[in-house]
Tab-separated table of C-alpha atoms in Angstrom:
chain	number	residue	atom	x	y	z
A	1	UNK	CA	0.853	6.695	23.395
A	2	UNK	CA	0.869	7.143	19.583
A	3	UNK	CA	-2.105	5.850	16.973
A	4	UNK	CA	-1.162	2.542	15.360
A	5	UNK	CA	-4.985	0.917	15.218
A	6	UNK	CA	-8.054	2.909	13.914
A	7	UNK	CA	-11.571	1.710	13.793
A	8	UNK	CA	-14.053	3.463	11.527
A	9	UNK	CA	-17.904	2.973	11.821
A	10	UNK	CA	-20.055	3.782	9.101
A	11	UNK	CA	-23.468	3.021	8.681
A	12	UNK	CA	-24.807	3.130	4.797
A	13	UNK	CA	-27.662	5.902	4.932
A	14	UNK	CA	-27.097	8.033	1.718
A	15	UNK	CA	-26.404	4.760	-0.158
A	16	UNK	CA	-22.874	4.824	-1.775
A	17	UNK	CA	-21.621	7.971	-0.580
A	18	UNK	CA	-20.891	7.326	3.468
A	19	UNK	CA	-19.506	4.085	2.618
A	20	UNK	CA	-17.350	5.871	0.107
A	21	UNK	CA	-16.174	8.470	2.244
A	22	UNK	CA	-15.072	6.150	4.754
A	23	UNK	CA	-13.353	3.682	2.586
A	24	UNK	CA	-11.447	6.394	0.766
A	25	UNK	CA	-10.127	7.483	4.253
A	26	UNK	CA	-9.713	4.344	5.457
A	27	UNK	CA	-7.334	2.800	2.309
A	28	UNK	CA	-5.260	5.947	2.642
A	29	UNK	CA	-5.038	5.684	6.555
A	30	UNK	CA	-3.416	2.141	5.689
A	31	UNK	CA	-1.587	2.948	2.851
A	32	UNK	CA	-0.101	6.388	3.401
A	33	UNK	CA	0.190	6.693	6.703
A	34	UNK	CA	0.660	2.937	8.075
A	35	UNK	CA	-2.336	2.483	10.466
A	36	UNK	CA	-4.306	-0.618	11.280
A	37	UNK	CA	-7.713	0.030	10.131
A	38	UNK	CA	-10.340	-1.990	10.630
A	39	UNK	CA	-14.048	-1.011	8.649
A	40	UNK	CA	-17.292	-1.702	10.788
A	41	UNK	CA	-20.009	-1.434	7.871
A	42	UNK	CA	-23.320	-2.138	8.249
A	43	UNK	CA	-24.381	-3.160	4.970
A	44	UNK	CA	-21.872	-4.959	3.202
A	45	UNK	CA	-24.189	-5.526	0.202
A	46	UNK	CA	-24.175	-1.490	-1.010
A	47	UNK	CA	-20.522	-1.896	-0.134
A	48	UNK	CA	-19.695	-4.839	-2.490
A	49	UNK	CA	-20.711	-2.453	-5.139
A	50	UNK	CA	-18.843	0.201	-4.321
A	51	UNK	CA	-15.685	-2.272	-3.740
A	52	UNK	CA	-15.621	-5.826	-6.224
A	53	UNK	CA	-13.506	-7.607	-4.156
A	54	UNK	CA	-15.986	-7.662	-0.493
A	55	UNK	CA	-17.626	-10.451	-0.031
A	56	UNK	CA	-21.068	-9.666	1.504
A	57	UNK	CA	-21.225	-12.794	3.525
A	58	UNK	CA	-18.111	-12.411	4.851
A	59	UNK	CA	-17.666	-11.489	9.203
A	60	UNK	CA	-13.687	-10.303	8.636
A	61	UNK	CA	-11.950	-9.684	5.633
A	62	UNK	CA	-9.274	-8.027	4.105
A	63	UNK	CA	-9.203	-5.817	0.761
A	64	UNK	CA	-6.599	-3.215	-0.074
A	65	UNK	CA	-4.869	-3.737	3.079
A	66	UNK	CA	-8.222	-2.640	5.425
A	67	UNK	CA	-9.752	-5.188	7.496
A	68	UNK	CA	-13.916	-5.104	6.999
A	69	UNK	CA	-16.049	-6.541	9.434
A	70	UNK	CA	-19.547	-6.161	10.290
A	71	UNK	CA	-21.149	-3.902	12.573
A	72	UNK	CA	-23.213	-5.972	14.843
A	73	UNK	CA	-19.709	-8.032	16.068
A	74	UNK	CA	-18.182	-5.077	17.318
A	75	UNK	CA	-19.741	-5.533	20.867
A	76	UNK	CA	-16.888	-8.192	21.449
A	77	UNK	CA	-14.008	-6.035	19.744
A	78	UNK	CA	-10.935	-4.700	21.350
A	79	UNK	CA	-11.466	-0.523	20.768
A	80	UNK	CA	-8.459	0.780	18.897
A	81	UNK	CA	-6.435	3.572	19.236
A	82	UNK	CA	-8.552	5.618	17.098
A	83	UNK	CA	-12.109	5.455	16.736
A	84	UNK	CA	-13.647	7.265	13.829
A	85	UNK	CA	-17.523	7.248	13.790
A	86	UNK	CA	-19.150	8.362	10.481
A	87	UNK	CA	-21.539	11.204	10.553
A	88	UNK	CA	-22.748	10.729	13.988
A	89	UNK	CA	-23.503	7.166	13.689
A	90	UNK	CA	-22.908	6.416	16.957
A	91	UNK	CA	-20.565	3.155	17.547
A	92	UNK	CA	-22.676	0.113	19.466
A	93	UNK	CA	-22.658	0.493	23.413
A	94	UNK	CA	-20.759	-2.417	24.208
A	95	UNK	CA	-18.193	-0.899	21.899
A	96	UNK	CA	-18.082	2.438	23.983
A	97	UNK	CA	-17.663	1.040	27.001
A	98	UNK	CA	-14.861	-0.967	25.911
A	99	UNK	CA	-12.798	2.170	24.584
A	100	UNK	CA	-13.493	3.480	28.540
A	101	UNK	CA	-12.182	0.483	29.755
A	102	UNK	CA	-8.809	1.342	27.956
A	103	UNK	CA	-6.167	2.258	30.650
A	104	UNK	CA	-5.238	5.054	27.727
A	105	UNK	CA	-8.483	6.587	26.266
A	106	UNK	CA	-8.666	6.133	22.799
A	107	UNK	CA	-8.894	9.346	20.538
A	108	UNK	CA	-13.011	9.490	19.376
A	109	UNK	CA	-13.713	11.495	16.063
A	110	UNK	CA	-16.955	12.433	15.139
A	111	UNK	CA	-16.390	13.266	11.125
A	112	UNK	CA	-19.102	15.537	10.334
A	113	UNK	CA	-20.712	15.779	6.773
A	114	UNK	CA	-18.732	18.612	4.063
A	115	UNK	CA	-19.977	22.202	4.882
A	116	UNK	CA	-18.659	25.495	3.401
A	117	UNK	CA	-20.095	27.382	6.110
A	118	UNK	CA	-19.266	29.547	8.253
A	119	UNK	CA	-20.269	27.502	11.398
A	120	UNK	CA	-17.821	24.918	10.434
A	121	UNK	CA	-14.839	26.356	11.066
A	122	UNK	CA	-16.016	27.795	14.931
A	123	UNK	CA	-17.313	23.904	15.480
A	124	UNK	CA	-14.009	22.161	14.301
A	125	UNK	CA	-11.833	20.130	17.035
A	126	UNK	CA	-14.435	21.066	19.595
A	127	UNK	CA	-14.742	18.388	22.443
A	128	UNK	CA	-18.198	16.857	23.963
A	129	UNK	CA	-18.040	15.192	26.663
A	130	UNK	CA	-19.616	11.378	27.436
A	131	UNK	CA	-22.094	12.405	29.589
A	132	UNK	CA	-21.819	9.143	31.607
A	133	UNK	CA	-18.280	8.037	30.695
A	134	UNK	CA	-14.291	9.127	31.394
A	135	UNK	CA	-14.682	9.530	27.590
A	136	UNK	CA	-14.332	12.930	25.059
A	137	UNK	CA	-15.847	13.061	21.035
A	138	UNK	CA	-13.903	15.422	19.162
A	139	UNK	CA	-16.131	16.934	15.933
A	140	UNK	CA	-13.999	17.274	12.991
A	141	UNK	CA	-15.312	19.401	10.017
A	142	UNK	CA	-14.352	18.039	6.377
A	143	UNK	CA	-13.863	22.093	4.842
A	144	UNK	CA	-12.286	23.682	2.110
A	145	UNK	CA	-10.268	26.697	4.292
A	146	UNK	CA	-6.940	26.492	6.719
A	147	UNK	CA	-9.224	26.673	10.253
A	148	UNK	CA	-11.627	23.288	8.940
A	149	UNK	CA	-10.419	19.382	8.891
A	150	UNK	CA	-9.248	19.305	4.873
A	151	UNK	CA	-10.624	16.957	2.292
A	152	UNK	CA	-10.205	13.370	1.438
A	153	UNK	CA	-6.831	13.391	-1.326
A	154	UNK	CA	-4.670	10.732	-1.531
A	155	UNK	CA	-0.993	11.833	-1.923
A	156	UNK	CA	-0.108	11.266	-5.709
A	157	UNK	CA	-4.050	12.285	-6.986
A	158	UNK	CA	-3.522	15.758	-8.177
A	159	UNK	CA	-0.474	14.546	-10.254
A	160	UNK	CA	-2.068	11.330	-11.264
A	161	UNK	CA	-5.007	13.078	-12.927
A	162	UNK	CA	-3.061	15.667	-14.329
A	163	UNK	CA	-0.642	12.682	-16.509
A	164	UNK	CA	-4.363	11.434	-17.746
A	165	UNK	CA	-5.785	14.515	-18.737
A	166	UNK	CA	-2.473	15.201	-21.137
A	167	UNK	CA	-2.559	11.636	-22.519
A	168	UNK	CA	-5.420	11.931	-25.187
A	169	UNK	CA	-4.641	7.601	-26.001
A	170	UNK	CA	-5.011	7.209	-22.230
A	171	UNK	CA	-8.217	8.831	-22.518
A	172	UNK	CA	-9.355	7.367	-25.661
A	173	UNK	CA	-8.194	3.631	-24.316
A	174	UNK	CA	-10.081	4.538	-20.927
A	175	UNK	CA	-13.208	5.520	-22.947
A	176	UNK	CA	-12.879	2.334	-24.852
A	177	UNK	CA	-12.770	-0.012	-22.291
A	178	UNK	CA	-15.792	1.555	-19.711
A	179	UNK	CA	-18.478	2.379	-22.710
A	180	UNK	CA	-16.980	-0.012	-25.513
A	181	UNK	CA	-17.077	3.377	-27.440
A	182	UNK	CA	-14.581	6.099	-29.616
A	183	UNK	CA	-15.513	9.719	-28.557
A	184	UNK	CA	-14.941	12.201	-30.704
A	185	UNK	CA	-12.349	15.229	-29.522
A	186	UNK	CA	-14.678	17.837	-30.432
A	187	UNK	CA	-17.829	16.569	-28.367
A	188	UNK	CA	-18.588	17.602	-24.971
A	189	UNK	CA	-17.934	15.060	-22.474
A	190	UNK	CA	-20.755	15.066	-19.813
A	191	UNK	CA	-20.428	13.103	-17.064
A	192	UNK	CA	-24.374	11.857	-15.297
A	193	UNK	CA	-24.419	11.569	-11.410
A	194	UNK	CA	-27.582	13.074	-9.687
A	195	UNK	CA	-30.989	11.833	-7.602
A	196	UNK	CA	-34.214	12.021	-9.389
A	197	UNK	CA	-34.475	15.453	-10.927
A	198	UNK	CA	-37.986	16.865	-12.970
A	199	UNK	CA	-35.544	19.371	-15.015
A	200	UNK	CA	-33.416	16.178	-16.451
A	201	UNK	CA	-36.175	15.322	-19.029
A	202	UNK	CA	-36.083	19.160	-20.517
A	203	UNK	CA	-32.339	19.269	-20.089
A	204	UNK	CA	-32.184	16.073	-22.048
A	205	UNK	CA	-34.208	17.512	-25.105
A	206	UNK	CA	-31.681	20.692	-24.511
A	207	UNK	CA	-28.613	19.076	-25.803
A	208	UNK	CA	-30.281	16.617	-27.928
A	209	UNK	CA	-31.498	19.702	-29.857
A	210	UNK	CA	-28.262	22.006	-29.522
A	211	UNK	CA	-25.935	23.012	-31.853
A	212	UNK	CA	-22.493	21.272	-29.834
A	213	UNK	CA	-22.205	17.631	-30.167
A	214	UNK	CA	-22.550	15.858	-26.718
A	215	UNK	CA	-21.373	12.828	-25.045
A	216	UNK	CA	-23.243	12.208	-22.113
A	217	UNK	CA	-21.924	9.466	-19.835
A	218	UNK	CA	-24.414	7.687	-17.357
A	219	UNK	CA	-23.689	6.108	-14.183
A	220	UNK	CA	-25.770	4.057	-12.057
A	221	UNK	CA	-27.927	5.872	-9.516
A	222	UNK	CA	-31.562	6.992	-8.900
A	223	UNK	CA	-31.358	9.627	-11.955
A	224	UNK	CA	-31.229	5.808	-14.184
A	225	UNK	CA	-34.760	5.592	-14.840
A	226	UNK	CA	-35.753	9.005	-15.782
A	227	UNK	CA	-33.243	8.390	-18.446
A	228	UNK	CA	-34.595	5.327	-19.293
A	229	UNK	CA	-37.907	6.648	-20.066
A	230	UNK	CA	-37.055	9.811	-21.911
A	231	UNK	CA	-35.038	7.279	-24.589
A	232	UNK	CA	-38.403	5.382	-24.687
A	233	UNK	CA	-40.382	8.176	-25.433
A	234	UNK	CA	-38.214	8.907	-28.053
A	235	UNK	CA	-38.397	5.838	-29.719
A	236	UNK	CA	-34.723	4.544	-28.735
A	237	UNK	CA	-33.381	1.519	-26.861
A	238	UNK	CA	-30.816	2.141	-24.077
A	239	UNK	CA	-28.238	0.068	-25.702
A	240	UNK	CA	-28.499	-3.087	-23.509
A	241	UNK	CA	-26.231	-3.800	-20.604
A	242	UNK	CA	-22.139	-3.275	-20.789
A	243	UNK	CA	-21.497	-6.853	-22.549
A	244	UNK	CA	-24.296	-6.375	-24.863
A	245	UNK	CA	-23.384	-2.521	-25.541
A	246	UNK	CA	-20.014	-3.617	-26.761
A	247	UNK	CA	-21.895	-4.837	-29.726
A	248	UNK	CA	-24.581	-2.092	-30.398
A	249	UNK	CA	-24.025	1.885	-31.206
A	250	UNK	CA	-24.843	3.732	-28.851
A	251	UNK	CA	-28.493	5.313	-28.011
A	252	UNK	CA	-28.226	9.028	-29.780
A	253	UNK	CA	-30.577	11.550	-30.072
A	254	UNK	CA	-29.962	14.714	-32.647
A	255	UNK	CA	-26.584	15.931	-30.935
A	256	UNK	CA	-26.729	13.938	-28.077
A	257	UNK	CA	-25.297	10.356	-27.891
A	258	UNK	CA	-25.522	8.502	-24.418
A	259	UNK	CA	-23.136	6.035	-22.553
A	260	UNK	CA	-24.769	3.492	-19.792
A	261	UNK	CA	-21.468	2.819	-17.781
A	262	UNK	CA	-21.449	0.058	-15.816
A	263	UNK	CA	-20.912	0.163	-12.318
A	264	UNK	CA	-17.434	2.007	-11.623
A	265	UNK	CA	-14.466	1.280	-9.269
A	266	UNK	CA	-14.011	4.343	-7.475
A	267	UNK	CA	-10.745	5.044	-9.236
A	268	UNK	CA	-12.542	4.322	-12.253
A	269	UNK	CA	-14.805	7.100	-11.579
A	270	UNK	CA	-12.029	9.959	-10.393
A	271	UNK	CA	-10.620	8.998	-14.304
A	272	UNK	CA	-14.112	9.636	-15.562
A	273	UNK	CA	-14.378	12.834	-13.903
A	274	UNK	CA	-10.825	13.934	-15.236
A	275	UNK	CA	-11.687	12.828	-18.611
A	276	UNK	CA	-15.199	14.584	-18.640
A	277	UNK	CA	-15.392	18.250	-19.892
A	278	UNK	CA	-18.747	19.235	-16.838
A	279	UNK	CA	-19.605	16.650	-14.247
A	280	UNK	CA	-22.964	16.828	-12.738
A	281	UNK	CA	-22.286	15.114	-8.794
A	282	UNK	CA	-24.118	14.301	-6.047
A	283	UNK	CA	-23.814	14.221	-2.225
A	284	UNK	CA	-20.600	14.552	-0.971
A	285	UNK	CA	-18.145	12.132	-2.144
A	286	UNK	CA	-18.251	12.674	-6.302
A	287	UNK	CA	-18.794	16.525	-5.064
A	288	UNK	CA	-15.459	16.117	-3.931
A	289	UNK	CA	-13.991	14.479	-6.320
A	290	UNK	CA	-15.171	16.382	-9.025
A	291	UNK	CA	-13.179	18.845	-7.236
A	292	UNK	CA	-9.794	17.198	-7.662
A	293	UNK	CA	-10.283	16.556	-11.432
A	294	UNK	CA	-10.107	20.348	-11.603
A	295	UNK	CA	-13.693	20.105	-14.005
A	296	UNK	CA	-16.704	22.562	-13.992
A	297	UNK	CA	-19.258	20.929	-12.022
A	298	UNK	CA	-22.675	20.961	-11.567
A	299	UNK	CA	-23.642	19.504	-7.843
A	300	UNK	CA	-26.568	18.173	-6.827
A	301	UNK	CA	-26.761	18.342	-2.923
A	302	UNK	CA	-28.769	15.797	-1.116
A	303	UNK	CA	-32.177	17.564	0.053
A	304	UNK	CA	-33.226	17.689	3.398
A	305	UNK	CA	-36.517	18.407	4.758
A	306	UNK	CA	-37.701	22.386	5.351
A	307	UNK	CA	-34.943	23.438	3.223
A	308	UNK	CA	-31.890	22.567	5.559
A	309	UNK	CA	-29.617	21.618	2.724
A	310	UNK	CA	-30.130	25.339	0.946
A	311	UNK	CA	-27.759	27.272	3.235
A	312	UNK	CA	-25.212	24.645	2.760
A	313	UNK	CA	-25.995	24.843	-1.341
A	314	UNK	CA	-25.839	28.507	-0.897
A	315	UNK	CA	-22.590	28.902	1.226
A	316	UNK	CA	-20.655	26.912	-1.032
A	317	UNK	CA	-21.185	28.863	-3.872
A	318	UNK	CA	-20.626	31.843	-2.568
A	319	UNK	CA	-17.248	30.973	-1.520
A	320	UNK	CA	-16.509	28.856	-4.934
A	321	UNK	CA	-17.326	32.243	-6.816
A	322	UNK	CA	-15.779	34.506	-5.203
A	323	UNK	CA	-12.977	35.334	-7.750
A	324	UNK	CA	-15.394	34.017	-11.274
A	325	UNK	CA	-16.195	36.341	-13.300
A	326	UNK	CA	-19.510	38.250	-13.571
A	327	UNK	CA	-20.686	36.398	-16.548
A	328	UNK	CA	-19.677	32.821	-15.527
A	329	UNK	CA	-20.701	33.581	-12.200
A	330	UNK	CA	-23.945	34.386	-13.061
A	331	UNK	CA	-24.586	31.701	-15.478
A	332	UNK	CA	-23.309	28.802	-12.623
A	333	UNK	CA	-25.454	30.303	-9.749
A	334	UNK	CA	-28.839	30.176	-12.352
A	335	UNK	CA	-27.961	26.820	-13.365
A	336	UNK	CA	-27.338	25.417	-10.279
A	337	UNK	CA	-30.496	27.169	-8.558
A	338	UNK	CA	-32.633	25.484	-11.886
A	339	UNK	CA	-31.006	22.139	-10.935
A	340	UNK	CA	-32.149	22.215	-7.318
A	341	UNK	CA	-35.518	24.131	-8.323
A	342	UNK	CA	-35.841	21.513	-10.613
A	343	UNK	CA	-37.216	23.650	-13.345
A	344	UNK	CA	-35.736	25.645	-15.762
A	345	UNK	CA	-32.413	24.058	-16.411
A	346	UNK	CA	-32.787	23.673	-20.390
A	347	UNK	CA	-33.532	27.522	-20.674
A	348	UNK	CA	-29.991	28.122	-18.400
A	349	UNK	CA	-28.611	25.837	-20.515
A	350	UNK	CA	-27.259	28.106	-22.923
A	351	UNK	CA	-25.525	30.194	-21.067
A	352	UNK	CA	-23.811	27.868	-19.212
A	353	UNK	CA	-22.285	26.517	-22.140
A	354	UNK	CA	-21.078	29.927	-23.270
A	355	UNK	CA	-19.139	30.499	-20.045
A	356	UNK	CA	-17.747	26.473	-19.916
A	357	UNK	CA	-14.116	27.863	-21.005
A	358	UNK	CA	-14.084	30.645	-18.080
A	359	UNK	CA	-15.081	28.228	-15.931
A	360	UNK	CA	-12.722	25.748	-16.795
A	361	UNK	CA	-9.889	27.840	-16.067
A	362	UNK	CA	-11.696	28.789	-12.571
A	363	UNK	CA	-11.648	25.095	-11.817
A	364	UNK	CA	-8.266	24.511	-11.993
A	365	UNK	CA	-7.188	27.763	-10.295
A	366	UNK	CA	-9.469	26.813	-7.845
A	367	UNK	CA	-7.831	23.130	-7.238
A	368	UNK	CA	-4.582	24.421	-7.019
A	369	UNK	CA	-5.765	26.349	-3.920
A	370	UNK	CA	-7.216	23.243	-2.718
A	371	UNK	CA	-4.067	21.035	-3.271
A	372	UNK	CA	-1.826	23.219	-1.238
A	373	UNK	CA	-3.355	22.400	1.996
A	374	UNK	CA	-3.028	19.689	3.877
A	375	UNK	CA	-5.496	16.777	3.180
A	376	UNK	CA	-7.890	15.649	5.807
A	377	UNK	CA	-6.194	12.025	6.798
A	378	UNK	CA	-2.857	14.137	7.596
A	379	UNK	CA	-4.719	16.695	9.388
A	380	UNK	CA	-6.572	14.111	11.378
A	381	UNK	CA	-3.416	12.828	12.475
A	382	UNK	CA	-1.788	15.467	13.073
A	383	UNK	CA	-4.891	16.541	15.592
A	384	UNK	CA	-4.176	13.138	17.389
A	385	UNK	CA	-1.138	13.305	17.914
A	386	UNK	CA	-1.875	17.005	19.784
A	387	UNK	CA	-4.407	15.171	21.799
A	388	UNK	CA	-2.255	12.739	23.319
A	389	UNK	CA	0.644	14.906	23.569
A	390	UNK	CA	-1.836	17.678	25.307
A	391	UNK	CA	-4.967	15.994	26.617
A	392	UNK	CA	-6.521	19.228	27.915
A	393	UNK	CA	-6.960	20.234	24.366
């Protein structure tokens, strides 16, 4: 038996970022690797943003060669090959029982949520077994070492962001057509992703004040309003929406001048993270990402109650400082722990400016390492392939 259909459930929780996990994987699935994939989404309507061309009140269709249907008609679907379940979402009953129906048992993935933890790596590829049916989940840890699943990177990425980031008129067009505006080559390019933060207002006033020239580029999100009503306070309209922006300077404060980008394509948004010179993310998808445009970052995890999300927080940046320097190490750590704390992230300010070129150069060593492993679609194939050839494993 060999994988030649793969169904992927994913219900939209964190808003845009499960949904974009799974429709990364599941375009590269199709394109680079041949599968049938079929995307069982249970709301289309946070979907259709992330994606232009689904239809929200659509049952099946078809967009970059994925079939997307909705989740409450998979209790009459055929279970494929593979079956991929989102962050423990849990496919519907029905569903279940129809993959242990199969004569040959489909291969069931349970892709966890990104963890630079220790943990991960003993947890990876471990089975659990149905407690009711001839059936096996296999957990399979996104990770950024050898003994984890990989991450998300589509073949040609690496190289395709590297051509941008050398073409300053591919830059300057790409600028031009997302914020209808010329940025200068010696500002800072800032690029806006995070929830709602109490140290954005202070941070804000920070660069508006500073001494470097700053182009801040907003995206949509929950951070929006906060934004919104700093400008106000200061006496400045936002700038109106894209088609009206097109027309209209954009809102600046002393040294700080501010794009409202519309809502982006994800490969819009990979070129906006290449062409940024820091990238605050969120979540786990832009945290990712960010990653591949080889950018000092600045990541906003999602909280969880009684602190659960702080060992995660913690365990990644350990491991992504391990070879920075003292003085760039300390200034990320403080900034990052003010961005969580949400306090205190104008007064770290500073120094994290000071140590941008040190960390620069970190960020692409540090990508490098990254792009020679394997990415996690060929490494979740490649663990299928040793669980039908081996089923004891």
């Amino acid at each position: 038996m060999s994988v030649t259909r793969c169904d992927i459930f994913c219900k939209v929780i964190d808003n845009y970022g499960d949904i974009g996990v799974c429709w990364r994987l599941a375009r590269q699935l199709v394109a680079e690797h041949g599968l049938a994939v079929c995307l069982w989404v249970d709301d289309l309507a946070v979907f259709a943003r992330l994606e232009g061309g689904v239809a929200v009140d659509v049952a099946v269709q078809e967009v970059a060669g994925v079939r997307i249907c909705r989740w409450r008609d998979a209790v009459q679907a055929e279970a494929a090959d593979l079956v991929i379940e989102a962050f423990a979402c849990d496919p519907p009953e029905a569903y279940v029982r129809a993959m242990a129906a199969r004569a040959h048992r489909p291969v069931w993935i349970n892709l966890e949520y990104l963890t630079a933890e220790d943990w991960a790596a003993g947890s990876h590829a471990l089975p659990s077994p149905h407690p009711r049916l001839p059936l096996v989940k296999h957990f399979f840890f996104p990770g950024f070492t050898p003994a984890t699943g990989g991450l998300i990177r589509e073949t040609r990425l690496f190289d395709t962001l590297h051509i941008f980031q050398s073409s300053a008129s591919a830059q300057n067009a790409f600028w031009q057509r997302i914020s209808g505006a010329c940025v200068a080559d010696e500002a800072l390019k800032i690029s806006l992703f995070a929830y709602e933060n109490a140290a954005l207002p202070g941070l804000l006033d920070a660069w508006a004040n500073g001494e470097r020239e700053i182009f801040c580029a907003v995206t949509a999100g929950r951070h929006l309003p906060q934004i919104e009503a700093w400008l106000a306070a200061k006496g400045v309209a936002n700038g109106g929406d894209m088609p009206a922006r097109a027309h209209r300077p954009l809102p600046q404060v002393g040294r700080l001048r501010l794009a409202f980008l519309p809502f982006l394509a994800q490969q819009d948004y990979d070129l906006l993270l290449a062409a940024c010179d820091l990238n605050f993310v969120r979540g786990e998808d832009s945290f990712v990402r960010a990653q591949w445009a080889a950018r000092p970052l600045v990541w906003h995890i999602y909280q969880q109650q009684e602190g659960a999300h702080l060992p995660k927080l913690a365990a990644f940046l350990a491991l992504y400082c391990t070879t920075l320097g003292e003085m760039e190490s300390r200034a990320l750590r403080k900034f990052w722990q003010a961005w969580e704390d949400e306090q205190g992230a104008d007064a770290c300010w500073p120094a994290l400016l000071a140590a941008l070129p040190g960390l620069q150069k970190h960020a692409q060593r540090w990508t490098k390492n990254l792009v020679s492993e394997p990415d996690l679609g060929s490494k979740l194939l490649i663990f299928c392939k040793n669980l039908l050839e081996c089923p004891a494993l």
